[in-house]
Short mmCIF file of C-alpha atoms and ligand atoms in Angstrom, two decimals:
data_model
loop_
_atom_site.label_atom_id
_atom_site.label_comp_id
_atom_site.label_asym_id
_atom_site.label_seq_id
_atom_site.Cartn_x
_atom_site.Cartn_y
_atom_site.Cartn_z
CA MET O 1 104.52 103.54 107.47
CA ASN O 2 103.65 107.07 108.56
CA ASN O 3 101.11 108.37 106.06
CA LEU O 4 100.74 111.73 107.78
CA GLU O 5 104.31 112.94 107.41
CA ASN O 6 104.53 116.35 105.69
CA LYS O 7 100.80 116.41 105.07
CA LYS O 8 99.37 119.91 105.18
CA ILE O 9 96.30 119.97 107.39
CA LEU O 10 94.14 123.05 107.69
CA LEU O 11 92.32 122.55 110.98
CA ILE O 12 89.20 124.59 111.70
CA ILE O 13 88.19 124.60 115.35
CA CYS O 14 84.60 125.66 116.09
CA GLY O 15 83.06 126.79 119.36
CA GLY O 16 82.02 123.69 121.26
CA ILE O 17 83.09 122.10 124.52
CA ALA O 18 84.97 119.41 122.56
CA ALA O 19 87.37 122.10 121.29
CA TYR O 20 89.74 121.05 124.08
CA LYS O 21 90.16 117.68 122.27
CA SER O 22 91.50 119.51 119.23
CA LEU O 23 94.58 120.52 121.20
CA GLU O 24 95.40 116.83 121.58
CA LEU O 25 94.60 116.36 117.89
CA ILE O 26 97.16 119.02 116.95
CA ARG O 27 99.74 117.41 119.28
CA LEU O 28 99.23 114.00 117.61
CA LEU O 29 99.34 115.46 114.09
CA LYS O 30 102.59 117.29 114.87
CA LYS O 31 104.04 114.09 116.33
CA LYS O 32 103.28 112.38 112.99
CA GLY O 33 105.14 115.16 111.15
CA SER O 34 102.10 116.94 109.66
CA LEU O 35 102.05 120.68 109.11
CA VAL O 36 99.05 122.19 110.85
CA LYS O 37 97.61 125.63 110.23
CA THR O 38 94.60 126.47 112.36
CA ILE O 39 91.57 128.67 111.93
CA LEU O 40 89.82 129.49 115.19
CA THR O 41 86.22 130.67 114.94
CA LYS O 42 85.23 133.51 117.24
CA ASN O 43 83.32 131.17 119.56
CA SER O 44 86.07 128.56 119.75
CA GLN O 45 88.22 131.15 121.50
CA LYS O 46 85.79 131.01 124.43
CA PHE O 47 86.89 127.40 124.97
CA ILE O 48 90.57 127.40 124.00
CA THR O 49 93.13 130.17 123.55
CA PRO O 50 95.04 131.15 120.40
CA LEU O 51 98.23 130.90 122.46
CA SER O 52 97.74 127.21 123.29
CA VAL O 53 96.95 126.42 119.64
CA SER O 54 99.90 128.34 118.22
CA SER O 55 102.25 126.83 120.83
CA LEU O 56 101.22 123.30 119.86
CA SER O 57 101.05 123.83 116.10
CA GLN O 58 104.12 126.11 115.97
CA GLU O 59 102.22 128.23 113.48
CA LYS O 60 100.36 131.49 113.66
CA ILE O 61 96.60 131.38 114.10
CA TYR O 62 94.04 132.58 111.59
CA SER O 63 90.68 133.83 112.80
CA ASP O 64 89.62 137.08 111.18
CA LEU O 65 88.40 137.33 107.59
CA PHE O 66 89.37 140.98 107.38
CA ASP O 67 92.72 140.80 109.17
CA HIS O 68 94.95 142.93 106.92
CA GLU O 69 98.17 141.37 108.25
CA ASN O 70 97.11 137.75 107.67
CA GLU O 71 95.35 138.52 104.38
CA ALA O 72 98.50 140.17 103.03
CA GLU O 73 100.57 137.16 104.02
CA MET O 74 98.14 134.32 103.30
CA ASP O 75 94.58 135.16 102.25
CA HIS O 76 91.56 132.90 102.59
CA ILE O 77 92.01 131.53 99.07
CA SER O 78 95.71 130.71 99.57
CA LEU O 79 94.90 129.06 102.89
CA SER O 80 92.54 126.61 101.26
CA ARG O 81 94.95 126.04 98.33
CA TRP O 82 97.82 125.40 100.76
CA ALA O 83 96.06 122.49 102.45
CA ASP O 84 96.11 118.83 101.43
CA LEU O 85 92.99 118.45 103.52
CA ILE O 86 90.63 120.62 105.55
CA LEU O 87 89.55 119.14 108.87
CA ILE O 88 86.79 120.76 110.92
CA ALA O 89 86.96 119.48 114.50
CA PRO O 90 84.80 119.98 116.39
CA ALA O 91 82.18 120.85 113.78
CA THR O 92 79.23 122.46 115.56
CA ALA O 93 75.59 122.39 114.44
CA ASN O 94 75.90 126.08 113.59
CA THR O 95 78.92 125.63 111.31
CA ILE O 96 77.36 122.53 109.70
CA SER O 97 74.24 124.58 108.96
CA LYS O 98 76.26 127.49 107.57
CA LEU O 99 78.26 125.21 105.28
CA SER O 100 75.17 123.44 104.00
CA TYR O 101 73.70 126.82 102.96
CA GLY O 102 76.98 128.11 101.54
CA LEU O 103 77.23 131.05 103.97
CA ALA O 104 80.54 132.88 104.07
CA ASP O 105 80.32 135.29 106.99
CA ASP O 106 83.60 134.44 108.72
CA LEU O 107 87.04 133.12 107.78
CA ALA O 108 86.19 129.42 108.42
CA SER O 109 83.06 129.34 106.26
CA THR O 110 84.64 131.48 103.53
CA VAL O 111 87.67 129.18 103.29
CA CYS O 112 85.36 126.15 102.95
CA LEU O 113 83.25 127.80 100.26
CA ALA O 114 86.39 128.78 98.36
CA SER O 115 87.96 125.36 98.75
CA ASN O 116 88.71 122.78 96.09
CA LYS O 117 90.00 120.30 98.66
CA LYS O 118 88.51 117.39 100.56
CA ILE O 119 86.76 118.68 103.68
CA LEU O 120 86.24 116.35 106.64
CA LEU O 121 83.82 117.22 109.41
CA VAL O 122 84.04 115.83 112.93
CA PRO O 123 80.64 116.78 114.41
CA SER O 124 80.17 117.39 118.10
CA MET O 125 76.92 118.45 119.71
CA ASN O 126 74.13 117.46 122.07
CA VAL O 127 72.23 114.32 121.04
CA ARG O 128 68.95 116.22 120.41
CA MET O 129 70.76 118.71 118.20
CA TRP O 130 72.47 115.87 116.29
CA GLU O 131 69.16 114.07 115.80
CA HIS O 132 67.22 117.20 114.86
CA LYS O 133 65.68 116.89 111.42
CA THR O 134 67.26 120.16 110.29
CA ASN O 135 70.72 119.00 111.30
CA LYS O 136 70.17 115.63 109.58
CA GLU O 137 69.11 117.43 106.40
CA ASN O 138 72.19 119.63 106.58
CA ILE O 139 74.47 116.63 107.07
CA ASN O 140 72.87 114.78 104.16
CA LYS O 141 73.28 117.82 101.96
CA LEU O 142 76.94 118.14 102.91
CA LYS O 143 77.49 114.42 102.21
CA SER O 144 75.98 114.93 98.78
CA LEU O 145 78.42 117.81 98.27
CA ASN O 146 81.30 115.42 98.97
CA TYR O 147 82.10 116.44 102.54
CA GLY O 148 83.41 113.52 104.61
CA ILE O 149 81.95 112.95 108.08
CA ILE O 150 83.84 111.29 110.95
CA GLY O 151 81.58 110.21 113.82
CA PRO O 152 79.96 111.38 115.99
CA GLU O 153 80.17 108.74 118.72
CA ILE O 154 77.64 107.54 121.27
CA GLY O 155 78.34 108.18 124.95
CA ASP O 156 78.01 110.50 127.94
CA MET O 157 77.97 114.13 126.95
CA ALA O 158 79.43 117.17 128.64
CA CYS O 159 75.87 118.43 129.23
CA GLY O 160 75.00 115.32 131.27
CA GLU O 161 72.86 113.62 128.63
CA TYR O 162 73.66 110.35 126.88
CA GLY O 163 73.50 109.57 123.18
CA GLU O 164 75.02 110.14 119.76
CA GLY O 165 76.86 113.42 119.32
CA LYS O 166 80.25 113.07 121.02
CA MET O 167 83.27 114.15 119.02
CA THR O 168 85.39 111.19 117.84
CA GLU O 169 88.57 110.81 119.91
CA PRO O 170 91.73 112.40 118.42
CA LYS O 171 93.46 108.99 118.16
CA GLU O 172 90.59 107.69 116.01
CA ILE O 173 90.67 110.82 113.85
CA ILE O 174 94.39 110.22 113.30
CA ASN O 175 93.66 106.60 112.24
CA TYR O 176 91.00 107.85 109.81
CA LEU O 177 93.36 110.44 108.29
CA SER O 178 96.14 107.91 108.08
CA SER O 179 94.05 105.44 106.07
CA TYR O 180 92.70 108.32 103.94
CA PHE O 181 96.23 109.33 102.92
CA LYS O 182 97.38 105.69 102.64
CA ASN O 183 94.62 105.02 100.15
CA ILE O 184 95.69 108.03 98.09
CA SER O 185 99.38 107.12 98.09
CA ASN O 186 98.63 103.45 97.21
CA ASN O 187 96.58 104.54 94.23
CA LYS O 188 99.29 106.87 92.92
CA LYS O 189 100.85 103.92 91.15
CA TYR O 190 97.72 103.42 89.04
CA LYS O 191 96.87 105.21 85.84
CA ALA O 192 93.20 105.65 84.93
CA LEU O 193 91.51 106.76 81.72
CA VAL O 194 87.91 107.90 81.41
CA THR O 195 85.95 108.74 78.26
CA ALA O 196 83.02 111.10 78.70
CA GLY O 197 80.42 113.17 76.93
CA PRO O 198 78.95 112.73 73.45
CA THR O 199 80.84 112.60 70.19
CA CYS O 200 79.99 114.82 67.23
CA GLU O 201 80.15 113.48 63.72
CA PHE O 202 80.24 116.37 61.27
CA ILE O 203 78.12 116.32 58.13
CA ASP O 204 79.65 119.55 56.84
CA PRO O 205 81.55 122.37 58.63
CA VAL O 206 78.43 123.57 60.50
CA ARG O 207 76.22 120.51 60.98
CA PHE O 208 76.71 117.34 62.92
CA ILE O 209 74.92 114.33 64.40
CA SER O 210 75.48 113.53 68.03
CA ASN O 211 74.23 111.67 71.09
CA LYS O 212 72.45 113.07 74.13
CA SER O 213 74.96 113.25 77.00
CA SER O 214 75.95 115.93 79.52
CA GLY O 215 79.21 114.19 80.41
CA LYS O 216 78.51 114.77 84.14
CA GLN O 217 78.96 111.19 85.29
CA GLY O 218 82.26 110.79 83.44
CA TYR O 219 83.62 114.09 84.78
CA GLU O 220 82.61 113.06 88.33
CA LEU O 221 84.37 109.73 87.83
CA ALA O 222 87.57 111.45 86.72
CA ASN O 223 87.34 113.80 89.70
CA SER O 224 86.83 110.97 92.16
CA LEU O 225 89.70 108.93 90.67
CA LYS O 226 91.96 111.99 90.95
CA ASN O 227 90.83 112.65 94.53
CA ASN O 228 91.70 109.06 95.37
CA GLY O 229 95.25 109.47 94.09
CA PHE O 230 94.97 107.97 90.57
CA GLU O 231 96.90 109.59 87.74
CA THR O 232 93.86 110.37 85.63
CA ILE O 233 93.25 111.17 81.97
CA LEU O 234 89.82 112.39 80.84
CA ILE O 235 89.04 112.21 77.13
CA SER O 236 85.92 114.21 76.53
CA GLY O 237 83.60 114.99 73.69
CA PRO O 238 81.99 118.46 73.60
CA THR O 239 80.24 119.24 76.94
CA ASN O 240 79.47 122.23 79.15
CA GLN O 241 81.34 120.71 82.10
CA GLN O 242 84.25 122.52 83.74
CA ASP O 243 87.70 120.99 83.30
CA VAL O 244 88.68 118.79 86.24
CA GLU O 245 91.66 120.28 88.03
CA GLY O 246 94.58 117.87 88.41
CA VAL O 247 93.35 115.63 85.58
CA LYS O 248 94.93 115.47 82.10
CA MET O 249 92.12 116.79 79.90
CA ILE O 250 91.90 115.87 76.21
CA LYS O 251 89.08 117.39 74.17
CA VAL O 252 87.85 115.65 71.04
CA ASN O 253 84.92 115.84 68.65
CA SER O 254 84.47 112.61 66.74
CA ALA O 255 84.57 108.96 67.78
CA LYS O 256 87.68 108.49 65.65
CA GLU O 257 89.42 111.31 67.55
CA MET O 258 88.29 109.77 70.85
CA TYR O 259 89.64 106.39 69.79
CA ASP O 260 92.98 107.86 68.64
CA ALA O 261 93.36 109.86 71.88
CA THR O 262 92.59 106.73 73.92
CA MET O 263 95.14 104.65 72.00
CA ASP O 264 97.75 107.42 72.37
CA ASN O 265 97.32 107.33 76.15
CA LEU O 266 97.57 103.56 76.67
CA PRO O 267 98.76 101.65 78.60
CA VAL O 268 96.63 102.41 81.67
CA ASP O 269 95.60 100.18 84.58
CA ILE O 270 91.93 101.02 84.43
CA ALA O 271 89.71 102.41 81.70
CA ILE O 272 86.14 103.56 82.16
CA PHE O 273 84.21 104.17 78.96
CA SER O 274 81.35 106.42 79.95
CA ALA O 275 81.16 108.37 76.69
CA ALA O 276 77.97 108.29 74.64
CA VAL O 277 79.73 107.59 71.38
CA SER O 278 77.77 108.23 68.23
CA ASP O 279 77.17 104.83 66.65
CA TRP O 280 77.19 106.22 63.13
CA LYS O 281 79.17 108.75 61.18
CA ILE O 282 78.68 110.36 57.79
CA GLU O 283 80.14 108.29 55.00
CA ASN O 284 81.36 111.32 53.08
CA PHE O 285 82.06 114.54 54.98
CA ASN O 286 81.27 117.64 52.90
CA LYS O 287 84.09 120.17 53.09
CA GLU O 288 81.72 122.96 52.06
CA LYS O 289 78.47 123.83 53.77
CA ILE O 290 75.66 121.92 52.06
CA LYS O 291 73.15 124.30 50.48
CA LYS O 292 69.48 123.82 51.24
CA ASN O 293 68.01 122.49 48.03
CA GLY O 294 65.15 120.36 49.28
CA ASP O 295 65.49 117.06 51.12
CA LEU O 296 68.88 115.69 52.08
CA ASN O 297 69.80 112.03 51.99
CA LEU O 298 72.73 111.13 54.19
CA SER O 299 74.64 107.93 54.01
CA LEU O 300 75.75 106.84 57.49
CA VAL O 301 78.30 104.17 58.27
CA GLN O 302 78.99 102.49 61.60
CA ASN O 303 81.57 104.16 63.82
CA ILE O 304 84.50 102.44 65.43
CA ASP O 305 83.59 100.85 68.79
CA ILE O 306 86.26 102.29 71.09
CA LEU O 307 85.48 100.07 74.07
CA SER O 308 85.36 96.81 72.09
CA ASN O 309 88.55 97.56 70.22
CA ILE O 310 90.50 98.27 73.36
CA SER O 311 89.07 95.48 75.50
CA LYS O 312 89.84 92.97 72.74
CA ASN O 313 93.37 94.27 72.20
CA ASN O 314 95.47 91.59 73.91
CA SER O 315 98.64 93.61 74.28
CA LEU O 316 97.10 96.94 75.36
CA ARG O 317 94.03 95.86 77.33
CA PRO O 318 93.90 97.64 80.74
CA LYS O 319 93.66 95.37 83.83
CA LEU O 320 90.17 96.62 84.49
CA VAL O 321 87.85 97.60 81.63
CA ILE O 322 84.50 99.14 82.54
CA GLY O 323 81.80 99.99 80.04
CA PHE O 324 78.51 101.81 80.46
CA ALA O 325 75.16 100.81 79.05
CA ALA O 326 72.48 103.41 78.49
CA GLU O 327 69.25 101.47 78.14
CA THR O 328 65.58 102.35 77.75
CA ASP O 329 64.31 98.75 78.05
CA ASN O 330 65.47 95.20 78.80
CA LEU O 331 68.23 96.62 80.98
CA VAL O 332 69.41 93.30 82.44
CA GLU O 333 69.42 91.37 79.20
CA ASN O 334 71.06 94.15 77.14
CA SER O 335 73.70 94.87 79.77
CA LYS O 336 74.72 91.23 80.10
CA LYS O 337 74.96 91.03 76.33
CA LYS O 338 77.21 94.11 76.25
CA LEU O 339 79.38 92.68 79.05
CA ASP O 340 80.05 89.60 76.92
CA GLU O 341 80.16 91.08 73.46
CA LYS O 342 82.41 93.98 74.45
CA ASN O 343 84.69 91.79 76.60
CA CYS O 344 84.33 94.09 79.65
CA ASP O 345 85.04 93.28 83.30
CA TRP O 346 82.04 95.33 84.40
CA ILE O 347 79.12 97.03 82.70
CA ILE O 348 77.50 99.92 84.54
CA ALA O 349 73.93 100.23 83.37
CA ASN O 350 71.49 103.06 83.75
CA ASP O 351 67.92 103.37 82.66
CA VAL O 352 67.86 106.51 80.53
CA SER O 353 64.09 106.39 80.04
CA ASN O 354 63.76 107.68 83.63
CA ASN O 355 63.97 111.51 83.46
CA GLU O 356 64.92 111.93 87.12
CA ILE O 357 68.21 110.15 86.58
CA GLY O 358 70.76 109.90 83.82
CA PHE O 359 71.45 112.43 81.05
CA ASP O 360 71.27 116.02 82.31
CA SER O 361 70.25 115.18 85.87
CA ASP O 362 72.63 115.58 88.83
CA TYR O 363 71.41 112.18 89.99
CA ASN O 364 71.94 108.67 88.78
CA GLU O 365 70.91 105.16 89.73
CA ILE O 366 73.02 102.30 88.45
CA THR O 367 73.29 98.54 88.27
CA ILE O 368 76.78 97.06 88.01
CA PHE O 369 77.07 93.81 86.09
CA TYR O 370 80.30 92.01 87.01
CA ARG O 371 81.91 89.26 84.98
CA ASN O 372 82.59 87.07 88.01
CA LYS O 373 79.94 87.89 90.57
CA ASN O 374 76.31 88.85 91.01
CA LEU O 375 74.99 92.19 89.85
CA GLU O 376 74.85 95.05 92.34
CA LYS O 377 72.36 97.93 92.45
CA ILE O 378 73.33 101.38 93.68
CA SER O 379 70.26 103.42 94.52
CA LYS O 380 69.54 106.99 93.38
CA MET O 381 72.12 109.49 94.57
CA LYS O 382 74.18 112.44 93.31
CA LYS O 383 76.44 111.60 90.38
CA SER O 384 79.44 112.66 92.49
CA LEU O 385 78.52 110.05 95.11
CA ILE O 386 77.82 107.42 92.46
CA ALA O 387 81.33 108.15 91.16
CA ASP O 388 82.79 107.67 94.67
CA LYS O 389 80.94 104.34 95.03
CA ILE O 390 82.30 103.13 91.68
CA VAL O 391 85.84 104.24 92.54
CA GLU O 392 85.62 102.50 95.95
CA ARG O 393 84.86 99.26 94.08
CA VAL O 394 87.63 99.91 91.56
CA ILE O 395 90.14 100.30 94.40
CA SER O 396 89.10 97.06 96.07
CA ASP O 397 89.23 95.24 92.72
CA LEU O 398 92.77 96.49 92.01
CA ASN O 399 94.13 95.54 95.44
N1 CTP C 401 81.04 102.61 73.11
C1 CTP C 401 82.25 102.90 72.51
N2 CTP C 401 82.29 103.16 71.17
C2 CTP C 401 81.17 103.12 70.43
C3 CTP C 401 79.93 102.84 71.03
C4 CTP C 401 79.89 102.59 72.38
O1 CTP C 401 83.28 102.93 73.19
N3 CTP C 401 81.24 103.37 69.13
C5 CTP C 401 81.01 102.30 74.55
C6 CTP C 401 80.30 103.31 75.41
O2 CTP C 401 81.20 104.30 75.88
C7 CTP C 401 79.77 102.44 76.53
C8 CTP C 401 79.48 101.13 75.86
O3 CTP C 401 80.27 101.11 74.69
O4 CTP C 401 80.75 102.20 77.50
C9 CTP C 401 78.04 100.87 75.52
O5 CTP C 401 77.52 101.97 74.83
P1 CTP C 401 75.98 102.03 74.39
O6 CTP C 401 75.74 103.28 73.62
O7 CTP C 401 75.11 101.73 75.58
O8 CTP C 401 75.88 100.77 73.49
P2 CTP C 401 76.16 100.54 71.99
O9 CTP C 401 77.33 99.64 71.84
O10 CTP C 401 76.23 101.82 71.25
O11 CTP C 401 74.87 99.70 71.58
P3 CTP C 401 73.36 100.19 71.40
O12 CTP C 401 73.41 101.67 71.05
O13 CTP C 401 72.86 99.35 70.28
O14 CTP C 401 72.65 99.92 72.70
#
């Protein structure tokens, strides 16, 4: 099957000797039926000409940020919205550095900064430049920002030196893109549901009890599932997170509302319960604001356990049920207990007593407890990358 047919590729060619390979890349993409729009940086035009690129891509070339003709027809925002994927090949050390600092001083860097799409970099540079600590830091930062990196390869370089830094061959880039899009189209048949954030249990119209949770990890999971082609529903308690584009967003307050919304959206193939659901609710909600007349005694009753109810529901249970466990001590013991008692396929545990991870942090460190195999630790990394690692494992479990 041709996974590249009708795919919209925005190719950014930077100024490096490997730019000549990008002409072959365009030829192969066109042969596969992809639509290719190209941005040429100023320096790339010292290696290849706009005429050769437009002849091969059968499209006009974009190069100037302040080109009134192009901006009127397709501005830098529309260009990035048009694309299914942005591919930077070759990606030079200079462009990599600019992207890692969020510079926007030309069309290529501005499009990337304004983009909400997957961006793949195909680095190409001298081995010393590739191995330079600054470049490594930039690459690591871009990885943490969800950029994909293809290559570079080891071999003889145009400058006469030998080592890592050669641009990956166009054929290999095509194979990479093909499996990238194949993965996405395979996953389109799956429906995923994620719960995220805290729940709020109101005492009266202005007061509530809640759990500590930023919702970040759940939102990142929904985003990663969506990026991997899943039809995704995110049911969220109150958070400060931005809605995830392309995901069905359902906002709730209480655990009961979260449960009802989850039930309303079943069946799904996979459900990830990352919400920090309040374990108790007020027995009797006061319709009027309670007046302050000394101490207040509240009667709390246990809330519905959303995860347990759904994982024990024989007719509606998703194929893959994943729970989270926020623990401050006895992580292994408590997580295994939750795996059994809540009838989950996996429990993803994090140690919330560690301030550098969990809760409001951008970072997390998790241990996955599987029903049928040994536990797996995923070391500290950005929550977006943790989400990608979890989704990778979800995909291999479903297939
Ligand atoms: N969960 C749920 N509904 C609840 C409580 C928890 O769906 N009423 C889910 C959470 O989303 C999470 C898992 O159950 O996936 C474990 O949540 P956690 O708060 O760690 O455990 P609890 O069951 O609340 O147990 P405890 O607070 O005693 O550790």
